[in-house]
Coordinates of C-alpha atoms in Angstrom, one line a residue:
Chain A
M770 CA 9.2 27.8 -24.3
A771 CA 9.7 28.3 -20.6
R772 CA 5.9 28.6 -20.3
Q773 CA 5.5 25.3 -22.1
E774 CA 8.0 23.6 -19.9
R775 CA 6.2 24.9 -16.8
A776 CA 2.9 23.5 -18.2
V777 CA 4.4 20.1 -18.7
R778 CA 5.8 20.1 -15.2
T779 CA 2.4 21.1 -13.7
R780 CA 0.7 18.4 -15.8
N781 CA 3.2 15.7 -14.5
A782 CA 2.8 17.0 -10.9
L783 CA -1.0 16.7 -11.2
I784 CA -0.7 13.1 -12.6
E785 CA 1.7 12.1 -9.7
S786 CA -0.6 13.6 -7.1
A787 CA -3.7 12.0 -8.6
A788 CA -2.0 8.7 -8.7
E789 CA -1.0 9.0 -5.0
L790 CA -4.6 9.9 -4.0
F791 CA -6.3 7.3 -6.2
D792 CA -3.8 4.7 -4.6
R793 CA -4.5 5.9 -1.1
D794 CA -8.2 6.7 -1.1
G795 CA -9.5 5.1 -4.2
F796 CA -10.8 6.8 -7.4
E797 CA -14.3 7.5 -6.0
T798 CA -13.1 9.0 -2.7
A799 CA -10.2 11.1 -4.0
S800 CA -11.2 14.8 -4.5
L801 CA -9.9 17.1 -7.2
S802 CA -9.2 19.9 -4.7
T803 CA -7.0 17.6 -2.6
I804 CA -5.2 16.5 -5.8
S805 CA -4.5 20.1 -6.8
A806 CA -3.5 21.1 -3.4
R807 CA -1.1 18.1 -3.1
A808 CA 0.4 19.0 -6.5
G809 CA 0.9 22.7 -5.3
V810 CA -1.3 24.1 -8.0
S811 CA -4.7 25.9 -8.0
N812 CA -8.0 24.3 -8.8
G813 CA -8.1 26.5 -11.9
A814 CA -4.9 25.1 -13.2
L815 CA -6.1 21.6 -12.6
H816 CA -9.2 22.3 -14.8
F817 CA -7.1 23.9 -17.4
H818 CA -5.2 20.6 -17.8
F819 CA -8.0 18.1 -17.1
A820 CA -11.7 18.5 -17.7
S821 CA -12.7 15.9 -15.1
K822 CA -11.5 13.3 -12.6
A823 CA -12.0 10.7 -15.3
A824 CA -9.6 12.6 -17.7
L825 CA -7.1 12.7 -14.9
A826 CA -7.4 9.0 -14.3
G827 CA -7.0 8.5 -18.1
A828 CA -3.7 10.4 -17.9
V829 CA -2.4 8.2 -15.0
C830 CA -3.3 5.1 -17.0
E831 CA -1.5 6.5 -20.0
A832 CA 1.6 7.4 -17.9
A833 CA 1.5 3.9 -16.4
A834 CA 1.1 2.3 -19.8
Q835 CA 4.4 4.2 -20.9
R836 CA 6.2 2.8 -17.9
L837 CA 4.9 -0.7 -18.5
G838 CA 6.1 -0.2 -22.1
R839 CA 9.6 0.5 -20.9
I840 CA 9.6 -2.5 -18.6
T841 CA 8.5 -4.9 -21.4
G842 CA 10.4 -3.1 -24.1
G843 CA 13.7 -4.6 -22.8
G844 CA 15.9 -4.4 -25.9
G845 CA 19.5 -5.4 -26.1
E846 CA 18.8 -8.4 -23.9
Q847 CA 17.6 -10.8 -26.7
A848 CA 20.8 -12.9 -26.1
D849 CA 19.4 -14.1 -22.8
G850 CA 16.4 -15.7 -24.5
A851 CA 12.6 -15.2 -23.9
L852 CA 12.4 -16.8 -20.5
Q853 CA 15.1 -14.6 -19.0
I854 CA 13.5 -11.5 -20.5
L855 CA 10.3 -12.4 -18.8
I856 CA 11.9 -13.0 -15.5
D857 CA 13.8 -9.7 -15.7
A858 CA 10.5 -7.9 -16.7
S859 CA 8.6 -9.5 -13.8
H860 CA 11.3 -8.2 -11.4
A861 CA 11.1 -4.7 -12.9
L862 CA 7.2 -4.7 -12.6
L863 CA 7.2 -5.8 -8.9
R864 CA 9.9 -3.2 -8.2
G865 CA 7.6 -0.6 -9.9
F866 CA 4.5 -1.8 -7.9
S867 CA 6.7 -1.1 -4.7
H868 CA 8.1 2.2 -5.7
D869 CA 6.2 3.8 -8.4
V870 CA 2.7 5.0 -7.4
V871 CA 1.8 5.9 -11.0
L872 CA 2.4 2.4 -12.2
R873 CA 0.5 0.9 -9.2
A874 CA -2.5 3.4 -9.6
G875 CA -2.6 2.8 -13.4
F876 CA -2.9 -0.9 -12.9
D877 CA -5.6 -0.5 -10.1
L878 CA -7.7 1.9 -12.1
G879 CA -8.3 -0.7 -14.7
D880 CA -9.8 -2.9 -11.9
S881 CA -12.0 -0.2 -10.5
P882 CA -15.6 -0.3 -12.0
E883 CA -16.1 3.5 -11.2
S884 CA -13.2 4.5 -13.4
T885 CA -14.3 2.5 -16.4
G886 CA -13.1 4.0 -19.6
A887 CA -10.3 5.9 -17.8
G888 CA -7.8 3.9 -19.8
E889 CA -7.0 0.6 -21.1
D890 CA -6.7 -2.4 -18.8
L891 CA -3.0 -2.6 -18.0
H892 CA -3.3 -6.2 -16.7
R893 CA -4.6 -7.2 -20.1
R894 CA -1.7 -5.5 -21.9
W895 CA 0.8 -7.2 -19.5
Q896 CA -1.0 -10.6 -20.1
G897 CA -0.8 -10.2 -23.8
W898 CA 2.9 -9.5 -23.5
V899 CA 3.5 -12.5 -21.3
E900 CA 1.7 -14.8 -23.7
A901 CA 3.8 -13.5 -26.6
V902 CA 7.0 -14.0 -24.6
F903 CA 6.1 -17.7 -23.8
A904 CA 5.0 -18.3 -27.4
Q905 CA 8.6 -17.0 -28.3
A906 CA 10.1 -19.4 -25.8
D907 CA 8.2 -22.1 -27.5
R908 CA 9.5 -21.2 -30.9
E909 CA 13.1 -20.9 -29.5
G910 CA 12.8 -24.4 -28.0
T911 CA 13.5 -23.1 -24.5
L912 CA 10.0 -23.9 -23.2
A913 CA 9.7 -27.4 -21.9
G914 CA 8.2 -29.7 -24.5
D915 CA 5.1 -30.7 -22.4
V916 CA 4.2 -27.2 -21.3
S917 CA 1.5 -25.1 -23.1
A918 CA 2.6 -21.5 -23.6
Q919 CA -1.0 -20.3 -22.8
D920 CA -1.0 -22.3 -19.4
A921 CA 2.4 -21.0 -18.5
A922 CA 1.2 -17.4 -19.2
L923 CA -1.9 -18.0 -17.1
A924 CA 0.1 -19.1 -14.0
V925 CA 2.6 -16.2 -14.3
V926 CA -0.1 -13.5 -14.8
A927 CA -2.1 -14.7 -11.9
A928 CA 0.8 -14.9 -9.6
V929 CA 2.0 -11.4 -10.5
A930 CA -1.5 -10.1 -10.0
G931 CA -1.5 -11.9 -6.6
F932 CA 1.9 -10.4 -5.6
E933 CA 0.5 -7.0 -6.4
A934 CA -2.8 -7.6 -4.5
L935 CA -1.2 -9.1 -1.5
G936 CA 1.7 -6.6 -1.5
G937 CA -0.8 -3.8 -0.7
Q938 CA -1.1 -5.3 2.8
D939 CA 2.3 -6.8 3.3
P940 CA 5.2 -5.4 1.2
Q941 CA 7.0 -8.7 1.6
W942 CA 5.0 -10.0 -1.3
L943 CA 6.6 -7.5 -3.5
S944 CA 10.2 -8.2 -2.5
P945 CA 12.7 -9.5 -5.0
A946 CA 13.3 -12.5 -2.7
T947 CA 9.6 -13.6 -2.9
L948 CA 9.6 -13.4 -6.7
T949 CA 13.0 -15.2 -6.9
R950 CA 11.4 -18.1 -4.9
F951 CA 8.5 -18.2 -7.2
W952 CA 10.7 -18.5 -10.3
G953 CA 12.9 -21.0 -8.5
L954 CA 9.9 -23.2 -8.0
L955 CA 8.4 -22.7 -11.5
L956 CA 11.4 -22.7 -13.8
P957 CA 12.2 -26.5 -13.6
R958 CA 8.7 -27.1 -14.8
L959 CA 8.8 -24.4 -17.6
A960 CA 12.3 -24.4 -19.0
E961 CA 13.8 -26.9 -21.4
K962 CA 16.4 -28.9 -19.3
S963 CA 19.3 -27.6 -21.4
V964 CA 18.7 -23.9 -20.6
L965 CA 17.6 -24.2 -17.0
D966 CA 21.1 -23.8 -15.5
R967 CA 21.6 -20.6 -17.4
L968 CA 18.4 -18.9 -16.2
V969 CA 18.8 -16.4 -13.3
A970 CA 15.6 -16.6 -11.1
S971 CA 16.6 -13.3 -9.3
G972 CA 16.9 -11.5 -12.6
T973 CA 20.0 -10.5 -14.6
A974 CA 19.9 -7.0 -13.1
S975 CA 20.7 -8.6 -9.7
R976 CA 24.0 -9.9 -11.0
A977 CA 25.2 -6.3 -11.6
G978 CA 24.2 -5.1 -8.1
Chain B
M1470 CA -38.3 -17.6 20.3
A1471 CA -40.0 -16.3 17.1
R1472 CA -38.7 -12.9 18.0
Q1473 CA -35.1 -14.3 18.4
E1474 CA -35.4 -16.0 15.0
R1475 CA -36.6 -12.8 13.4
A1476 CA -33.6 -11.0 15.0
V1477 CA -31.1 -13.5 13.6
R1478 CA -32.8 -13.2 10.2
T1479 CA -32.5 -9.4 10.2
R1480 CA -28.9 -9.6 11.3
N1481 CA -28.1 -12.0 8.5
A1482 CA -29.9 -9.8 5.9
L1483 CA -27.9 -6.8 7.1
I1484 CA -24.6 -8.7 6.7
E1485 CA -25.6 -9.9 3.3
S1486 CA -26.6 -6.4 2.3
A1487 CA -23.5 -4.8 3.7
A1488 CA -21.3 -7.4 1.9
E1489 CA -23.1 -6.5 -1.5
L1490 CA -22.6 -2.8 -1.0
F1491 CA -19.0 -3.1 0.3
D1492 CA -18.3 -5.3 -2.7
R1493 CA -19.9 -2.9 -5.2
D1494 CA -19.1 0.6 -3.8
G1495 CA -16.2 -0.1 -1.4
F1496 CA -16.2 0.2 2.4
E1497 CA -15.7 4.0 2.4
T1498 CA -18.4 4.8 -0.1
A1499 CA -21.1 2.3 1.0
S1500 CA -23.7 4.1 3.2
L1501 CA -25.5 2.7 6.2
S1502 CA -28.8 3.9 4.9
T1503 CA -28.4 2.2 1.5
I1504 CA -27.4 -1.1 3.5
S1505 CA -30.5 -1.0 5.7
A1506 CA -32.8 -0.1 2.7
R1507 CA -31.4 -3.0 0.7
A1508 CA -31.8 -5.4 3.7
G1509 CA -35.5 -4.1 3.9
V1510 CA -35.1 -2.9 7.5
S1511 CA -35.2 0.5 9.2
N1512 CA -32.2 2.6 10.1
G1513 CA -33.1 2.0 13.7
A1514 CA -33.0 -1.8 13.3
L1515 CA -29.5 -1.5 11.7
H1516 CA -28.2 0.5 14.7
F1517 CA -29.8 -2.0 17.1
H1518 CA -27.7 -4.7 15.6
F1519 CA -24.5 -2.8 14.7
A1520 CA -23.0 0.2 16.4
S1521 CA -21.1 1.3 13.4
K1522 CA -20.1 0.6 9.8
A1523 CA -16.9 -1.0 11.2
A1524 CA -18.9 -3.2 13.4
L1525 CA -20.9 -4.3 10.3
A1526 CA -17.6 -4.9 8.4
G1527 CA -16.4 -7.0 11.3
A1528 CA -19.6 -9.2 11.1
V1529 CA -19.1 -9.6 7.3
C1530 CA -15.5 -10.7 8.0
E1531 CA -16.6 -13.1 10.7
A1532 CA -19.3 -14.6 8.3
A1533 CA -16.7 -15.0 5.6
A1534 CA -14.3 -16.6 8.1
Q1535 CA -16.9 -19.2 8.9
R1536 CA -17.4 -19.9 5.2
L1537 CA -13.6 -20.3 4.7
G1538 CA -13.5 -22.6 7.7
R1539 CA -16.1 -24.9 6.0
I1540 CA -14.0 -24.8 2.8
T1541 CA -10.8 -25.7 4.5
G1542 CA -12.4 -27.9 7.1
G1543 CA -12.9 -30.7 4.5
G1544 CA -13.3 -33.8 6.6
G1545 CA -13.8 -37.3 5.4
E1546 CA -11.6 -36.7 2.4
Q1547 CA -8.3 -37.5 4.2
A1548 CA -8.0 -40.7 2.0
D1549 CA -7.2 -38.5 -1.0
G1550 CA -4.1 -37.1 0.5
A1551 CA -3.1 -33.5 1.4
L1552 CA -2.5 -32.3 -2.2
Q1553 CA -6.0 -33.4 -3.4
I1554 CA -7.5 -31.7 -0.3
L1555 CA -5.8 -28.5 -1.3
I1556 CA -6.9 -28.8 -4.9
D1557 CA -10.5 -29.3 -3.8
A1558 CA -10.4 -26.5 -1.4
S1559 CA -9.0 -24.1 -4.0
H1560 CA -11.8 -25.0 -6.4
A1561 CA -14.3 -24.4 -3.5
L1562 CA -12.7 -21.0 -2.7
L1563 CA -12.8 -19.8 -6.3
R1564 CA -16.5 -20.9 -6.6
G1565 CA -17.1 -18.9 -3.5
F1566 CA -15.4 -15.8 -4.9
S1567 CA -17.7 -16.2 -7.9
H1568 CA -21.0 -16.8 -6.2
D1569 CA -20.8 -15.8 -2.5
V1570 CA -20.6 -12.0 -2.0
V1571 CA -20.0 -12.4 1.8
L1572 CA -16.9 -14.5 1.2
R1573 CA -15.6 -12.1 -1.5
A1574 CA -16.3 -8.9 0.6
G1575 CA -14.7 -10.6 3.7
F1576 CA -11.5 -11.2 1.8
D1577 CA -11.5 -7.7 0.3
L1578 CA -12.2 -5.9 3.6
G1579 CA -8.9 -7.3 5.0
D1580 CA -7.1 -5.5 2.1
S1581 CA -8.8 -2.2 2.6
P1582 CA -6.8 0.2 4.8
E1583 CA -10.0 2.1 5.8
S1584 CA -11.6 -0.9 7.4
T1585 CA -8.6 -1.9 9.3
G1586 CA -9.6 -3.7 12.5
A1587 CA -12.8 -4.8 10.9
G1588 CA -11.7 -8.4 11.1
E1589 CA -8.9 -10.7 10.7
D1590 CA -7.1 -10.9 7.4
L1591 CA -8.6 -13.9 5.7
H1592 CA -5.8 -14.0 3.1
R1593 CA -3.4 -14.7 6.0
R1594 CA -5.7 -17.4 7.4
W1595 CA -6.0 -19.0 4.0
Q1596 CA -2.1 -18.8 3.6
G1597 CA -1.6 -20.4 7.0
W1598 CA -3.8 -23.3 6.0
V1599 CA -2.1 -23.8 2.6
E1600 CA 1.3 -23.8 4.3
A1601 CA 0.0 -26.5 6.8
V1602 CA -1.4 -28.7 4.0
F1603 CA 1.9 -28.5 2.0
A1604 CA 3.8 -29.4 5.2
Q1605 CA 1.5 -32.3 5.5
A1606 CA 2.1 -33.4 2.0
D1607 CA 5.8 -33.2 2.8
R1608 CA 5.3 -35.6 5.8
E1609 CA 3.2 -38.0 3.7
G1610 CA 5.9 -38.1 1.1
T1611 CA 3.5 -36.9 -1.6
L1612 CA 5.3 -33.6 -2.1
A1613 CA 8.2 -33.9 -4.7
G1614 CA 11.5 -34.3 -2.9
D1615 CA 13.2 -31.2 -4.3
V1616 CA 10.2 -28.8 -3.6
S1617 CA 10.0 -26.6 -0.5
A1618 CA 6.6 -26.6 1.2
Q1619 CA 7.0 -22.9 1.8
D1620 CA 7.8 -22.1 -1.8
A1621 CA 4.9 -24.2 -3.0
A1622 CA 2.5 -22.4 -0.6
L1623 CA 3.8 -19.0 -1.8
A1624 CA 3.1 -19.9 -5.4
V1625 CA -0.4 -21.2 -4.7
V1626 CA -1.4 -18.3 -2.4
A1627 CA -0.2 -15.7 -4.9
A1628 CA -2.0 -17.4 -7.8
V1629 CA -5.3 -17.7 -5.9
A1630 CA -5.1 -14.1 -4.9
G1631 CA -4.4 -13.2 -8.5
F1632 CA -7.4 -15.2 -9.8
E1633 CA -9.5 -13.4 -7.2
A1634 CA -8.1 -9.9 -8.2
L1635 CA -8.4 -10.5 -11.9
G1636 CA -11.8 -12.2 -11.6
G1637 CA -13.3 -8.9 -10.5
Q1638 CA -12.8 -7.6 -14.0
D1639 CA -13.1 -10.9 -16.1
P1640 CA -15.1 -13.8 -14.5
Q1641 CA -13.1 -16.2 -16.7
W1642 CA -10.3 -16.0 -14.2
L1643 CA -12.5 -17.6 -11.5
S1644 CA -13.8 -20.4 -13.8
P1645 CA -13.0 -24.0 -12.8
A1646 CA -11.4 -24.5 -16.2
T1647 CA -8.8 -21.8 -15.4
L1648 CA -8.0 -23.2 -12.1
T1649 CA -7.8 -26.7 -13.6
R1650 CA -5.2 -25.5 -16.1
F1651 CA -3.2 -23.9 -13.3
W1652 CA -3.1 -27.2 -11.3
G1653 CA -2.4 -29.2 -14.6
L1654 CA 0.7 -27.0 -15.0
L1655 CA 1.9 -27.0 -11.4
L1656 CA 1.2 -30.6 -10.2
P1657 CA 3.9 -32.3 -12.2
R1658 CA 6.4 -30.0 -10.4
L1659 CA 4.8 -30.4 -6.9
A1660 CA 3.7 -33.9 -6.6
E1661 CA 5.8 -37.0 -6.1
K1662 CA 5.7 -39.0 -9.3
S1663 CA 4.1 -42.0 -7.7
V1664 CA 0.9 -40.0 -6.7
L1665 CA 0.8 -37.6 -9.8
D1666 CA -1.7 -39.9 -11.8
R1667 CA -4.1 -40.1 -9.0
L1668 CA -4.5 -36.4 -8.5
V1669 CA -7.7 -34.7 -10.1
A1670 CA -6.7 -31.2 -11.2
S1671 CA -10.3 -30.3 -11.7
G1672 CA -11.2 -31.4 -8.1
T1673 CA -12.8 -34.6 -6.8
A1674 CA -16.3 -32.8 -6.7
S1675 CA -16.1 -32.6 -10.5
R1676 CA -16.1 -36.3 -10.7
A1677 CA -19.5 -36.5 -9.1
G1678 CA -21.1 -33.8 -11.3

């Protein structure tokens, strides 16, 4: 039992270390020996857990997908309506891109041609979720009548990908203030007039803070 | 004269080849010998023109900056107003990201920490231009009264960066149809009502084609 716990801890340390080095040096450049050294384990231990760098990249993607699942899982917030759920999730995702190297590396690995097959494309999973939320807003009647749910999803997915890409150079792009300004601009176009005043562009988590 | 022409042609071939390999393999991974081989010149010729890989990256950025300058230079279109100039330039930029590897590599090099100092950050130059155009629309009175030029610029710069990032995986994100849908969604929020009907979301170049 203790041995199993230790194995889980080693595996997680390797995933974290791999994410850090994929993020810093890129998938192609990051070396397995640097990854194991940074995780504080031997090369042998790394190879016990992961057969190849691609397998390690797959595990990073899987861990990132779980985190994305928690961000989009929401739950309990249905009372706020679909648009507020989306605003809140976008804030959580950008916080994740700032602070969580596993989430960031997982999204990036999907973009990298060298790591193809490492895991599913998280951008595509996020996009599918955003489309479903706008379709829900449409059914609720909280999406403005003359707005297509698909076009709204396209704009939000593109902007979030842009915040992520530009944030690598200048962290200001990932700040809550930036995303709040984006929603402040977009919501009067997207939301049905009757719900607009209830929506919190800075996210409902910001009210608690 | 003929010798000088040949030198210019060799230099351009090296810039094109470097852009292709930076784009495909990344700055760190691309090797000088592959770059010279692809350009059909000797290693010696490469070193005659460029002292280092960083110098080559600098030349790629400079060539990309010139192309961006042509895209944002516009000229002669002032009659269409600032917002139409911006729409047209965004279409030209996304066409560039699709078809012009020098432009694409130049933008990417600015993002890559390894190539720091290789050239100016083209995203930042594009951003400065977009901000100036929205400020111009504000002065013209074609920007909607309740929209801040800065927030509008932020949304457009983020979305364009997102189209570029997502387009690396799925070319659909760089298609004129995608960008037209984005402008179709955003313009009713950004443009003063009186000019909205005159704006062509697909770009004025699309009317000629």
